[in-house]
Structures are given as structure tokens and as C-alpha cells.
XYZ file of C-alpha atoms in Angstrom:
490
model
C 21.281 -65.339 -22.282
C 18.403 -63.537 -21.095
C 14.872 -65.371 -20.116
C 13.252 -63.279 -23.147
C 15.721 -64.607 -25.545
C 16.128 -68.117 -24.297
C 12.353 -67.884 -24.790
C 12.448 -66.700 -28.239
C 14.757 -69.187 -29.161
C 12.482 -72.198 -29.644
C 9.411 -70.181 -30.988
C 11.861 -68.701 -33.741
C 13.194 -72.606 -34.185
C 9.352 -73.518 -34.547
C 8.667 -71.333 -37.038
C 11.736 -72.407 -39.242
C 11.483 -75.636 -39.075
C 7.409 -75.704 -39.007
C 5.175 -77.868 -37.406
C 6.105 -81.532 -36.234
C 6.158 -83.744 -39.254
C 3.814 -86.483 -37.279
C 0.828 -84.741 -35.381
C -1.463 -85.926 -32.578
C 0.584 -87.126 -29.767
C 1.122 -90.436 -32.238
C 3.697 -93.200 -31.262
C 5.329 -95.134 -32.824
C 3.353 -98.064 -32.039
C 0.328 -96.294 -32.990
C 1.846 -95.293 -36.343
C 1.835 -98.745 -36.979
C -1.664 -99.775 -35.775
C -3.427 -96.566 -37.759
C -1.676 -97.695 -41.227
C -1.900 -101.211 -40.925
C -5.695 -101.434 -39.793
C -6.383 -99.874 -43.149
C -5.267 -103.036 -44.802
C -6.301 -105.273 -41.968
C -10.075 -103.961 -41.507
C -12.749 -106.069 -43.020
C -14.367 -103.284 -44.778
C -13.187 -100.133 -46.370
C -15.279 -96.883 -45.990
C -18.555 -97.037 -47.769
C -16.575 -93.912 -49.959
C -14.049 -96.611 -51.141
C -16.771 -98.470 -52.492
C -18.574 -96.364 -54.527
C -15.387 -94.527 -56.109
C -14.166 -98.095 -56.940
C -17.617 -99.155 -58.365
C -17.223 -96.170 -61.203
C -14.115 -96.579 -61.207
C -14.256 -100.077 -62.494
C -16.747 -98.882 -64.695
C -14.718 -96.827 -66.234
C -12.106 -99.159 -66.291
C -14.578 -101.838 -68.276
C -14.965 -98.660 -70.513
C -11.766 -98.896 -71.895
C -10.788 -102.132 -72.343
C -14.352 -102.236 -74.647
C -13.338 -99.476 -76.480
C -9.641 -100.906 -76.822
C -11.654 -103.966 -78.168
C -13.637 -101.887 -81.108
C -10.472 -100.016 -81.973
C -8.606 -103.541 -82.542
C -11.852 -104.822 -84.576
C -12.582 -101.602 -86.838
C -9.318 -99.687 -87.214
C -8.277 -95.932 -85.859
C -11.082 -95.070 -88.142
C -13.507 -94.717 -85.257
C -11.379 -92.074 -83.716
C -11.107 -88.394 -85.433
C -7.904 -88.473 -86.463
C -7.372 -87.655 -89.744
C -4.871 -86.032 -92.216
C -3.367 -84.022 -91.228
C -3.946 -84.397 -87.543
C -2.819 -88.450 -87.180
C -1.782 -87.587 -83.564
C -5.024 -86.933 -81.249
C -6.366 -88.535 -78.215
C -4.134 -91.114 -78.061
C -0.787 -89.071 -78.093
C -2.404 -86.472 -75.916
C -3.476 -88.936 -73.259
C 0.271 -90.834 -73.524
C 2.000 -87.640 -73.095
C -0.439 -86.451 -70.051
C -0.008 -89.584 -68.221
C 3.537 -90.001 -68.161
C 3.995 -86.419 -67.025
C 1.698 -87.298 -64.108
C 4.046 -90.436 -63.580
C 6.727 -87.851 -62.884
C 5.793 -86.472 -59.366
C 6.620 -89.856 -57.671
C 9.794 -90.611 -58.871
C 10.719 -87.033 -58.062
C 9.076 -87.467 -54.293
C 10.967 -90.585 -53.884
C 14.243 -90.153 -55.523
C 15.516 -86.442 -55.621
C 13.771 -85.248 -52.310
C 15.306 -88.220 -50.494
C 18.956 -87.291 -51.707
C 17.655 -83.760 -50.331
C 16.979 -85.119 -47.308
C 13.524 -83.238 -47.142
C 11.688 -85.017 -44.572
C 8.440 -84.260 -45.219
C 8.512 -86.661 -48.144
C 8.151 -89.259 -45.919
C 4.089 -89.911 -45.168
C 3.898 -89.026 -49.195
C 6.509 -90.468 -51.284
C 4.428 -93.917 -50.655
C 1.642 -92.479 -52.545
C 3.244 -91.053 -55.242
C 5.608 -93.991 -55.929
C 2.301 -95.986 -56.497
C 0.826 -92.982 -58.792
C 3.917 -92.719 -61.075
C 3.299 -96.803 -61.656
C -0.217 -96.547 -62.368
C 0.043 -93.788 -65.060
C 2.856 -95.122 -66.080
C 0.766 -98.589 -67.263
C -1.869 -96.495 -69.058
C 0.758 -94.587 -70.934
C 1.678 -97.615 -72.167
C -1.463 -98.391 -73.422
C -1.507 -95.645 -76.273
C 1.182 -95.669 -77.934
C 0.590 -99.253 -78.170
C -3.226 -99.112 -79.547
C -2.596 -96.058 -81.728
C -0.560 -98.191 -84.628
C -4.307 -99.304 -84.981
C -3.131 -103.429 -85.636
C -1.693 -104.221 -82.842
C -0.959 -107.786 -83.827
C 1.807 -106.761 -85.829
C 4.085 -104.703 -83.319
C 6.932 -107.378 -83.569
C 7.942 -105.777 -86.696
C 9.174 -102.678 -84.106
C 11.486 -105.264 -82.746
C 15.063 -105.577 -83.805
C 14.333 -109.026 -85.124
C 15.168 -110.611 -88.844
C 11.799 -110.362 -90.574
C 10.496 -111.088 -94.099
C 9.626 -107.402 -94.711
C 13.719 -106.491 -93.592
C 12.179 -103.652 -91.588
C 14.381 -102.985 -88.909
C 13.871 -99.937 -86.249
C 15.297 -96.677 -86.752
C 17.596 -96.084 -83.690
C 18.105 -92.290 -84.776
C 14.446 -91.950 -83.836
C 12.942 -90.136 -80.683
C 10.155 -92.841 -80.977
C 12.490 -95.431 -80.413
C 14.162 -93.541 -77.449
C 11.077 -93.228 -75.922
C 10.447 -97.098 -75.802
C 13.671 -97.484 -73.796
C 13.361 -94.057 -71.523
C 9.845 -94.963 -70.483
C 10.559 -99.252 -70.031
C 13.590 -97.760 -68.162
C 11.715 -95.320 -65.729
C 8.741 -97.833 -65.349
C 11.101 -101.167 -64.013
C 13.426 -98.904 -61.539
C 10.094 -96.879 -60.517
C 8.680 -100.270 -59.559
C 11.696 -101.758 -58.186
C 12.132 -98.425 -56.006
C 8.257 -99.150 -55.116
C 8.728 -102.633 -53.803
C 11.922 -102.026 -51.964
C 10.390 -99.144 -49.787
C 7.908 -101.743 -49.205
C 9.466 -104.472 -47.944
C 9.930 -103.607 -43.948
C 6.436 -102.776 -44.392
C 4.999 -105.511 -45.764
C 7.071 -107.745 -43.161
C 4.452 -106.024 -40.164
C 1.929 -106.658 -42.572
C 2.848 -110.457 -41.974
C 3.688 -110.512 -38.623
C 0.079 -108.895 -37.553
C -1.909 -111.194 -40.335
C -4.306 -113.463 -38.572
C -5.041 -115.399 -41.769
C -3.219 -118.065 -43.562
C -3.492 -116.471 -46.868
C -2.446 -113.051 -46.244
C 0.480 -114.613 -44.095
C 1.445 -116.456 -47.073
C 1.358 -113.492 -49.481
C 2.848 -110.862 -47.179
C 5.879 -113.157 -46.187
C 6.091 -114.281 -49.622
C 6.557 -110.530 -50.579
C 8.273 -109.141 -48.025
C 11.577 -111.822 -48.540
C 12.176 -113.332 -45.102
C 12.535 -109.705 -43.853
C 13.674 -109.499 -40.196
C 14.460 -106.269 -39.563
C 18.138 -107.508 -38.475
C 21.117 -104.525 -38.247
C 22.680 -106.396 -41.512
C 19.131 -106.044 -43.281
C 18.649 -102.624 -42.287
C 22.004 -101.783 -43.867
C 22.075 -103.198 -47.389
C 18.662 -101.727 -47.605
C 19.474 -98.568 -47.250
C 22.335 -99.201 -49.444
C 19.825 -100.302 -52.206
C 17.792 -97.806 -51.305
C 20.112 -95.086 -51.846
C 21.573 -96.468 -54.967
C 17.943 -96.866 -56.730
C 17.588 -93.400 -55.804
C 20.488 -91.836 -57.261
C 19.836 -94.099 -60.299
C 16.289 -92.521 -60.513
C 17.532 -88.904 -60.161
C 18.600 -88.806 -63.448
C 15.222 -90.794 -65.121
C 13.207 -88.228 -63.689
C 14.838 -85.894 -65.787
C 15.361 -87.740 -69.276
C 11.677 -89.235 -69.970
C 10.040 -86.912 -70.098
C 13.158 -84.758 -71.779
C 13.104 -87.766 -74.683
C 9.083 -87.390 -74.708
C 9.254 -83.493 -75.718
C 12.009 -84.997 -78.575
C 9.144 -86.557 -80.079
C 8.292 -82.986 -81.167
C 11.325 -80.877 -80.992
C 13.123 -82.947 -83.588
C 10.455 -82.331 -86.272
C 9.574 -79.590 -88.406
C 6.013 -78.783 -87.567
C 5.660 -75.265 -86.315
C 4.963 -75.008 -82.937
C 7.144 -78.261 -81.767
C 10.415 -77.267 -83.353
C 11.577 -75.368 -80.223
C 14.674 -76.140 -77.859
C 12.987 -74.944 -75.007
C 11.128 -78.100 -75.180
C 12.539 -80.487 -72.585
C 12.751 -78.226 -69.824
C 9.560 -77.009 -70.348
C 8.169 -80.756 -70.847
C 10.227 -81.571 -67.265
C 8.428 -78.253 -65.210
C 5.096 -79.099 -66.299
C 5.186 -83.330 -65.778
C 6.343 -82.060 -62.262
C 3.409 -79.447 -61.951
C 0.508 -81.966 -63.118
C 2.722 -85.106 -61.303
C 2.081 -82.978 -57.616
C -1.062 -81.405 -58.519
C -2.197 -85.545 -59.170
C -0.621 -86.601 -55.596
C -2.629 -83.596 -54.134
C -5.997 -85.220 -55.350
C -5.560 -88.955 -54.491
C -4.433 -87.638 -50.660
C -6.694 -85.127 -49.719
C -9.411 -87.834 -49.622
C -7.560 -91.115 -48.695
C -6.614 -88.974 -45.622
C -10.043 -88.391 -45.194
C -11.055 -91.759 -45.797
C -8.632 -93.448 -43.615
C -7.616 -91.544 -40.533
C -3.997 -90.008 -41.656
C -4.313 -86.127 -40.664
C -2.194 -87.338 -38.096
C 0.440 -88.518 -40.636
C -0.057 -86.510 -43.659
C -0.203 -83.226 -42.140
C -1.267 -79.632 -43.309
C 2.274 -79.324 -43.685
C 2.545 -81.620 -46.261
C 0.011 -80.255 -48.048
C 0.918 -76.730 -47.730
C 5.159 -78.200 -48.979
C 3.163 -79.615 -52.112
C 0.991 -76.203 -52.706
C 4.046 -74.368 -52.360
C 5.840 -77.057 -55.737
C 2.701 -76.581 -57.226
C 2.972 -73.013 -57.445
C 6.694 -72.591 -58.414
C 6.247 -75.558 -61.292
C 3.273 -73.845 -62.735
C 5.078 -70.644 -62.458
C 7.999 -72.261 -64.553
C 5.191 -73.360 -67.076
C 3.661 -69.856 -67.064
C 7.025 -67.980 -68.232
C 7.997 -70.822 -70.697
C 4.390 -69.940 -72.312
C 5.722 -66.263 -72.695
C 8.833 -67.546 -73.662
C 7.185 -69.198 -76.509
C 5.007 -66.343 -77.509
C 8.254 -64.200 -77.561
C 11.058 -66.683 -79.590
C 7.971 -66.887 -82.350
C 7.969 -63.000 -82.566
C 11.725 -62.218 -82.123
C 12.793 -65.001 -84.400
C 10.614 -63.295 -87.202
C 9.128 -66.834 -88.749
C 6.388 -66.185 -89.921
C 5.312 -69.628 -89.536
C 5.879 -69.587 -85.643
C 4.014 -66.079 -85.353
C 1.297 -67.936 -86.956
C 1.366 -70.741 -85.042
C 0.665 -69.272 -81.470
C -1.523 -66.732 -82.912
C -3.761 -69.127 -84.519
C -3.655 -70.924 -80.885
C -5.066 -67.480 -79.366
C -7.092 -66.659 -81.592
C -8.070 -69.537 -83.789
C -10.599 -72.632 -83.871
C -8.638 -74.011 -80.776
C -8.525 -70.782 -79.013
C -11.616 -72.350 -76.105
C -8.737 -75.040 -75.317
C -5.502 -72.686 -75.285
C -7.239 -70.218 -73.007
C -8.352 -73.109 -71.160
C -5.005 -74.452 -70.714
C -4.113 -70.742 -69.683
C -6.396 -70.170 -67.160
C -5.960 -73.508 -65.481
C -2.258 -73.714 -65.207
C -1.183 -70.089 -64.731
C -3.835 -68.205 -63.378
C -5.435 -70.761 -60.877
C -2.345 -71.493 -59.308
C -1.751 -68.387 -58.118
C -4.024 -68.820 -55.168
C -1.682 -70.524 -53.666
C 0.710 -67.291 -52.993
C -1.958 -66.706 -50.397
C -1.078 -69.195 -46.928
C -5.183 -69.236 -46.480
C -5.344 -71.170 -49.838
C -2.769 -72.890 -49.619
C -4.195 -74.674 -46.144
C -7.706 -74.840 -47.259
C -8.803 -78.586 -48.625
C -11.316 -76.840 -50.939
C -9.085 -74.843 -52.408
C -6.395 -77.520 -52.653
C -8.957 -79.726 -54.396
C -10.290 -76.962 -56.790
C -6.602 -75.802 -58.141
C -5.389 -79.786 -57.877
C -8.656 -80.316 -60.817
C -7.786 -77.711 -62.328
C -3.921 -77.727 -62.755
C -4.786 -82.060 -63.963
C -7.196 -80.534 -66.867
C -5.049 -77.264 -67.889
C -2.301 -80.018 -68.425
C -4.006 -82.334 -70.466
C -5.734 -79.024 -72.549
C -1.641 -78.121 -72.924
C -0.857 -81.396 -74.636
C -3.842 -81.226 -76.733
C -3.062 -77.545 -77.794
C 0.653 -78.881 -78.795
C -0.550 -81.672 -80.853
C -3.639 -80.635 -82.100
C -3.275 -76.953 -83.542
C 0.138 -77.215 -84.881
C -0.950 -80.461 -87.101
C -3.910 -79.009 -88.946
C -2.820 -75.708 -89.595
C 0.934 -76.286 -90.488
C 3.030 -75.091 -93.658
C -0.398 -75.197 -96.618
C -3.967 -73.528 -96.259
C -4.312 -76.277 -98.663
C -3.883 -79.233 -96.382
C -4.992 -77.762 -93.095
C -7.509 -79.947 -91.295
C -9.649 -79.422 -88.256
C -9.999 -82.513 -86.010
C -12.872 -83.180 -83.953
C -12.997 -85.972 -81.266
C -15.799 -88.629 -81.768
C -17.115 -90.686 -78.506
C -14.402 -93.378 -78.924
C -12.042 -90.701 -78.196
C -13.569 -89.408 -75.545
C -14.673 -92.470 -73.808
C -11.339 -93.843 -73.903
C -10.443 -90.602 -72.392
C -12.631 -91.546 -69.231
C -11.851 -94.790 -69.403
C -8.108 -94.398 -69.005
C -8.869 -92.685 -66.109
C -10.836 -94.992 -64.435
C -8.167 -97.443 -64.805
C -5.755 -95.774 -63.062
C -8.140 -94.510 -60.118
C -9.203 -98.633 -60.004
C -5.248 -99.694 -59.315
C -4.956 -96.899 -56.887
C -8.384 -98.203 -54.913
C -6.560 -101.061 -54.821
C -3.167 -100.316 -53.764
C -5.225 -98.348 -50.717
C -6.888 -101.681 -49.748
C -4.360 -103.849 -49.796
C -0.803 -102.484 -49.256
C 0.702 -100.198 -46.717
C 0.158 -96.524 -47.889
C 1.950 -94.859 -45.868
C 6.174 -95.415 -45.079
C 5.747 -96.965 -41.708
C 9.309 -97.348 -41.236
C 10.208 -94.175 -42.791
C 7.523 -91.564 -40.736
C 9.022 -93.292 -37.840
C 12.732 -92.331 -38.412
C 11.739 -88.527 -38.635
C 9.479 -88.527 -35.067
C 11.383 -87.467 -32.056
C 10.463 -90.749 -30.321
C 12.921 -92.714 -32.450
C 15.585 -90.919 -30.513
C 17.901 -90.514 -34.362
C 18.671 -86.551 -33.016
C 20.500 -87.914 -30.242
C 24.355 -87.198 -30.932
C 25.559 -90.860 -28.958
C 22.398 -92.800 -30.854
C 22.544 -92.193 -34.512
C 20.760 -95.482 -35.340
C 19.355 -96.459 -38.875
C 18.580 -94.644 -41.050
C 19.532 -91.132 -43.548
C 17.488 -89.307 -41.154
C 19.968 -89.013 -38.300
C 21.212 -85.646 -36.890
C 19.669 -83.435 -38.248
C 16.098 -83.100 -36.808
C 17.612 -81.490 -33.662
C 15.679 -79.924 -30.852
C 12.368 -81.609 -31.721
C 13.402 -84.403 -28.636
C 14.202 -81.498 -26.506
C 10.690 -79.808 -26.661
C 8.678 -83.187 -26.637
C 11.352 -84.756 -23.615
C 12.404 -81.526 -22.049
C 15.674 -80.618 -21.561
C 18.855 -80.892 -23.209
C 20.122 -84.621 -24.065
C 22.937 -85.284 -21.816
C 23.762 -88.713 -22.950
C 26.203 -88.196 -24.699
């Protein structure tokens, strides 16, 4: 081989494999010491405070307005008939489509073996969680008396109600109970080594107690290593397939009916693209400023945002051509109730909201074609907002226009949100921002044990030293430029 090949050899391995996943001449010791002093520091940046201040705020926000719904009725909301879904449905469906992105980072990129995952899929397991919880919250508030939800239960009562299994409601109950449990059981497990240094380092008795009682008598032994990754890989091929079914058994909700507008089989894959799209777009604004906040451009790199820019931009692209696909089945099929439908979205009362949801999850996106966008924070930031209020605007176009315009002039309705609505809005999002603070202050955000396996210092590229781990073999070449050389170990 000539010098000017042997030359281009490594730059053209560079740029196909990208830049190291772990930046800055970091260790693997100080991997360790830059994500534990996060939890370990007495005080958090003066930023955390104030964003948890309002967040809590927020937070208080809803739980009062919870407590005026219970005491007056769904009366002080605008729904109406026909529109009995509003707010509440809206904000249920937007928030378990952002839970989507973390089960997806943890579960389906890790049988992919994509690497980069690693400094993120912490994050995002503790996103999908937290909207998960205020999903949860509407469709329990929205039966307006919440006192008697036992009569949902399969239980002998005096009324001989009994719940409809044929239902997509029902469905829903156990698809989103199911994601939640192995979402946090997938969260805790990842945890565990981690939380194990946690207890080792703590210099206090109570966060000695708490971390050991947590982390399970974790030793790090060979045996403990293996049957976690076992466990590990099993949760994750059981969470493949929930990543793909909630939100599939959400869209039934609608598919299954009648309304115009919702009776469509394009439905669940549609649903699936865009709880992906807003689920990344969501991950893309908690990191840009934790990483900020707490010293990780080391860890989370531009790479990782640029890998997340990139899903971004093919997700919304999916959304963007099952739009048109819409537009198109309502004209070919020649309903005249469909061509209705999505003309009265473009061009009727709701039109502000459609052409909102337009511009924010097809147009913006498209930035990111451009590598310049796609590495600048700004313009991360500005398309992340966006993409997490064109989704929200796309639920609210589903639910809203095609229940008060549907079959009748006569019974057509217009709904209009009153301040309960949108204050519970706000609030639900200050409750999820206010768990998140929290996860950031006291639990290890980042995969310490998991960044480590994919740095050239853990020697897992070395052919006689597979070691731990899913993430040996097949980073080769990265020891050889950082060592020198070619390993001759074997």
C-alpha cells in the first residue's frame, strides 16, 4: 500500500464512522467524576433554580385547577356538544407521543447497536416516564367525577356495568399501564451500576442509605454484570414491540369511529412517525441546556445532536407525506364527507391551527437538510419548539375540527378554550419540566457504565479482550488512533 493511501485510510474511516463518541481527552475516571459531581455538588446552577421555581409554579397550577374541575364539573372547560373531546384528549394524546422517543432510544437503538444512544438514552428513558404520568392524568380527570372510576373496573357492581373489552378505550388502559411499568423497570435497571458509584462516593449517611438501598447490593461482580445484561436485553426486546402498539392502540381511539376525519387506516403508522418526531424533538430541548448547565459537551457531543436532527428530519418527513396522503385518500375516495373534512381544516374556523401545525412540523424541519443547522444550538432549539407545538396544534386539529363540523350543519359546534383549559395546559407542563429538574439533581443522567463501554480506553475493540458488554468488536480502529499502532495482543 502506498504512503498516500495508507494515509487516506484513517481520514476516510473518520469520516464514516464520525467523530469520537466521548470528546475532550475524557477518561474513564473522569467520566465518572463529571456525572456524579452533578448529583454530589451542594448547589445546582443558579439556571436550575429559577427553571424549577416556575416550574413548580406551574406544577401548583395544575393540581389547583385539577381541584376546581373535581368541585364544579367539566363545565368550566369549553367542551361542549358536539366537541366533548378538547384539551384534555389533546394534551393525553400529545404527551404520550412525547413518551415515545425514550423507549425507542433505549430499546430499538440498543438492539441496533447504535452507539451513540449511549450519553442520551438516560435522558430520554426519564422523559418517556414523566409524560407518561401526566398522560395519565387526563384521561383520568376528563370523566369529570372522578370518585366513581371503579365502575371502569371489571368488578360486580350494583349498576351491572361491566367494561366493554371490544373497546379501543379499554385497550388503551392496558397498552399505556403496559408501556409505563416496563419503561420504568427498563429505567431503573440501566440505573443500577450507576447508582452503586453513587453510593460508594456518598459522604453522607443518608444518601448512602438511599443509593445502596436502590442500587440492590450491586458489586459490579462478572456474575452481576452478566444477568444484567441478560435483563437488560430481554426488557429491551420486550419494549421493541410497546413502542410500536401504544401509540398504534391510541390512533384506534379514532380510527374505529365514524367521525370524518378519524376513520382512516393510515392512522397508526402515522400516529407511530409523529410520537417519534415530537418524542426526539422533546429530548432535543431538555439536553441542549442540561449540557449547558452541567458540563456534558464532553459526553453529549455535537454528534449526538446532529444523529437526533438527522431522526427529526426523516420522522417529520414521514408526518409531512402522511398529511398529503390524507388530503389525497379524501379526494380519490370521492366522500364527500372526507373532502369536507380537510377542506374545512384549510380553510375553515380552525384553519390559524392547521396551518400552524403545517408550518411547524413540515416546513421548519427542513432546516435541518442543511449540516450548518443541524450543528447550530439556536437552530436546534428553535425547530425542537417548534416541532413540540406543531404536534400538539396536530392533535388539536384531529380532535377539534372533525367533532364540530361532522355529518349535520345542524349540530355543528365551534369550541373555544376557556382559562381552565389553558392553564391546565401550562400546568401539565410544568409538571413534567418539575420531575425532570429533579431527576437532574438527584440521579445519574448520564449512562456512566454505558459511555464507558463505547470509549477506546475500555479496551472492548481488542479481538483477545472482549469484556462486558454488547458493545464489543465492533468499534474497531478507534484504540489504534488514540494508542497507535495495531493491537498485537492477540
Amino acid at each position: 500500500m502506498s504512503r498516500s493511501t495508507a494515509e487516506a485510510v484513517p481520514a476516510l474511516d473518520e469520516r464514516i464512522r464520525g467523530e469520537p463518541l466521548v470528546a475532550g481527552g475524557e477518561t474513564l475516571a473522569s467520566v465518572t467524576e463529571t456525572v456524579c459531581a452533578i448529583v454530589e455538588k451542594p448547589r445546582p446552577p443558579r439556571a436550575w433554580y429559577v427553571a424549577f421555581g416556575i416550574s413548580a409554579m406551574l406544577a401548583g397550577l395544575l393540581f389547583a385547577m385539577i381541584g376546581y374541575l373535581l368541585i364544579e364539573g367539566t363545565g368550566v372547560w369549553g367542551i361542549n356538544v358536539p366537541v366533548g373531546w378538547g384539551f384534555d384528549i389533546t394534551n393525553f394524546v400529545f404527551w404520550v407521543g412525547i413518551g415515545h422517543a425514550g423507549t425507542l432510544i433505549s430499546a430499538i437503538l440498543f438492539l441496533f447497536r447504535q452507539k451513540w444512544r449511549t450519553s442520551i438514552n438516560r435522558f430520554a428513558e426519564a422523559m418517556t416516564i414523566f409524560a407518561v404520568l401526566c398522560a395519565g392524568l387526563f384521561p383520568a380527570i376528563h370523566v369529570g367525577r372522578a370518585w366513581v372510576e371503579y365502575w371502569m373496573f371489571p368488578i360486580p357492581n350494583n349498576l351491572s356495568m361491566w367494561p366493554n373489552f371490544r373497546s379501543p378505550l379499554l385497550w388503551d388502559v392496558f397498552a399505556v399501564s403496559t408501556y409505563m411499568i416496563v419503561s420504568l423497570l427498563f429505567w431503573y435497571m440501566g440505573m443500577i451500576p450507576d447508582l452503586a458509584t453513587l453510593r460508594d462516593r456518598a459522604r453522607t449517611r443518608i444518601r448512602r442509605f438511599f443509593y445502596g438501598l436502590f442500587s440492590l447490593g450491586w458489586r459490579g461482580s462478572n456474575r452481576q454484570w452478566h444477568r444484567y445484561e441478560r435483563a437488560y436485553l430481554l426488557l429491551a426486546a420486550l419494549a421493541t414491540p410497546l413502542v410500536l402498539s401504544v401509540h398504534s392502540v391510541v390512533s384506534f381511539d379514532f380510527a374505529v369511529s365514524q367521525v370524518p376525519g378519524w376513520h382512516t387506516t393510515i392512522f397508526p403508522p402515522y400516529f407511530v412517525a409523529g410520537a417519534i418526531f415530537g418524542g426526539f424533538a422533546m429530548v432535543l430541548l431538555l439536553i441542549v441546556p442540561s449540557r449547558e448547565w452541567f458540563g456534558l459537551k464532553n459526553l453529549i457531543t455535537m454528534r449526538h445532536l446532529e444523529n437526533m436532527t438527522k431522526i427529526v428530519l426523516a420522522t417529520g418527513s414521514m408526518v409531512g407525506y402522511a398529511y398529503l396522503i390524507e388530503i389525497f385518500i379524501a379526494w380519490y375516495s370521492g366522500n364527500s364527507l372526507e373532502r369536507f373534512t380537510f377542506m374545512n381544516r384549510a380553510l375553515g374556523p380552525y384553519a390559524w391551527a392547521f396551518w400552524t401545525m403545517v408550518s411547524c412540523n413540515v416546513i421548519l424541519p427542513q432546516l435541518f437538510w442543511f449540516k450548518r443547522f443541524r450543528r447550530s444550538i439556536p437552530a436546534i432549539l428553535l425547530v425542537a419548539i417548534g416541532v413540540n407545538i406543531g404536534m400538539w396544534f396536530e392533535r388539536y386539529v384531529i380532535i377539534v375540527t372533525s367533532l364540530s363540523r361532522d355529518f349535520l350543519p345542524s349540530s355543528w359546534g365551534h369550541f373555544t378554550p376557556t382559562w381552565v383549559d389553558l392553564c391546565t395546559l401550562l400546568g401539565s407542563f410544568g409538571l413534567f419540566f418539575t420531575l425532570f429538574l429533579l431527576f437532574l439533581r438527584f440521579l445519574p443522567i448520564v449512562a456512566i457504565a454505558e459511555v464507558k463501554s463505547v470509549m477506546p480506553e475500555a479496551k472492548l475493540d481488542r479481538d483477545v479482550h472482549h469484556g462486558q458488554g454488547d458493545y464489543h468488536g465492533d468499534i474497531p480502529r478507534q484504540h489504534e488512533r488514540q494508542f497507535g499502532g495495531p493491537e498485537t495482543n492477540r
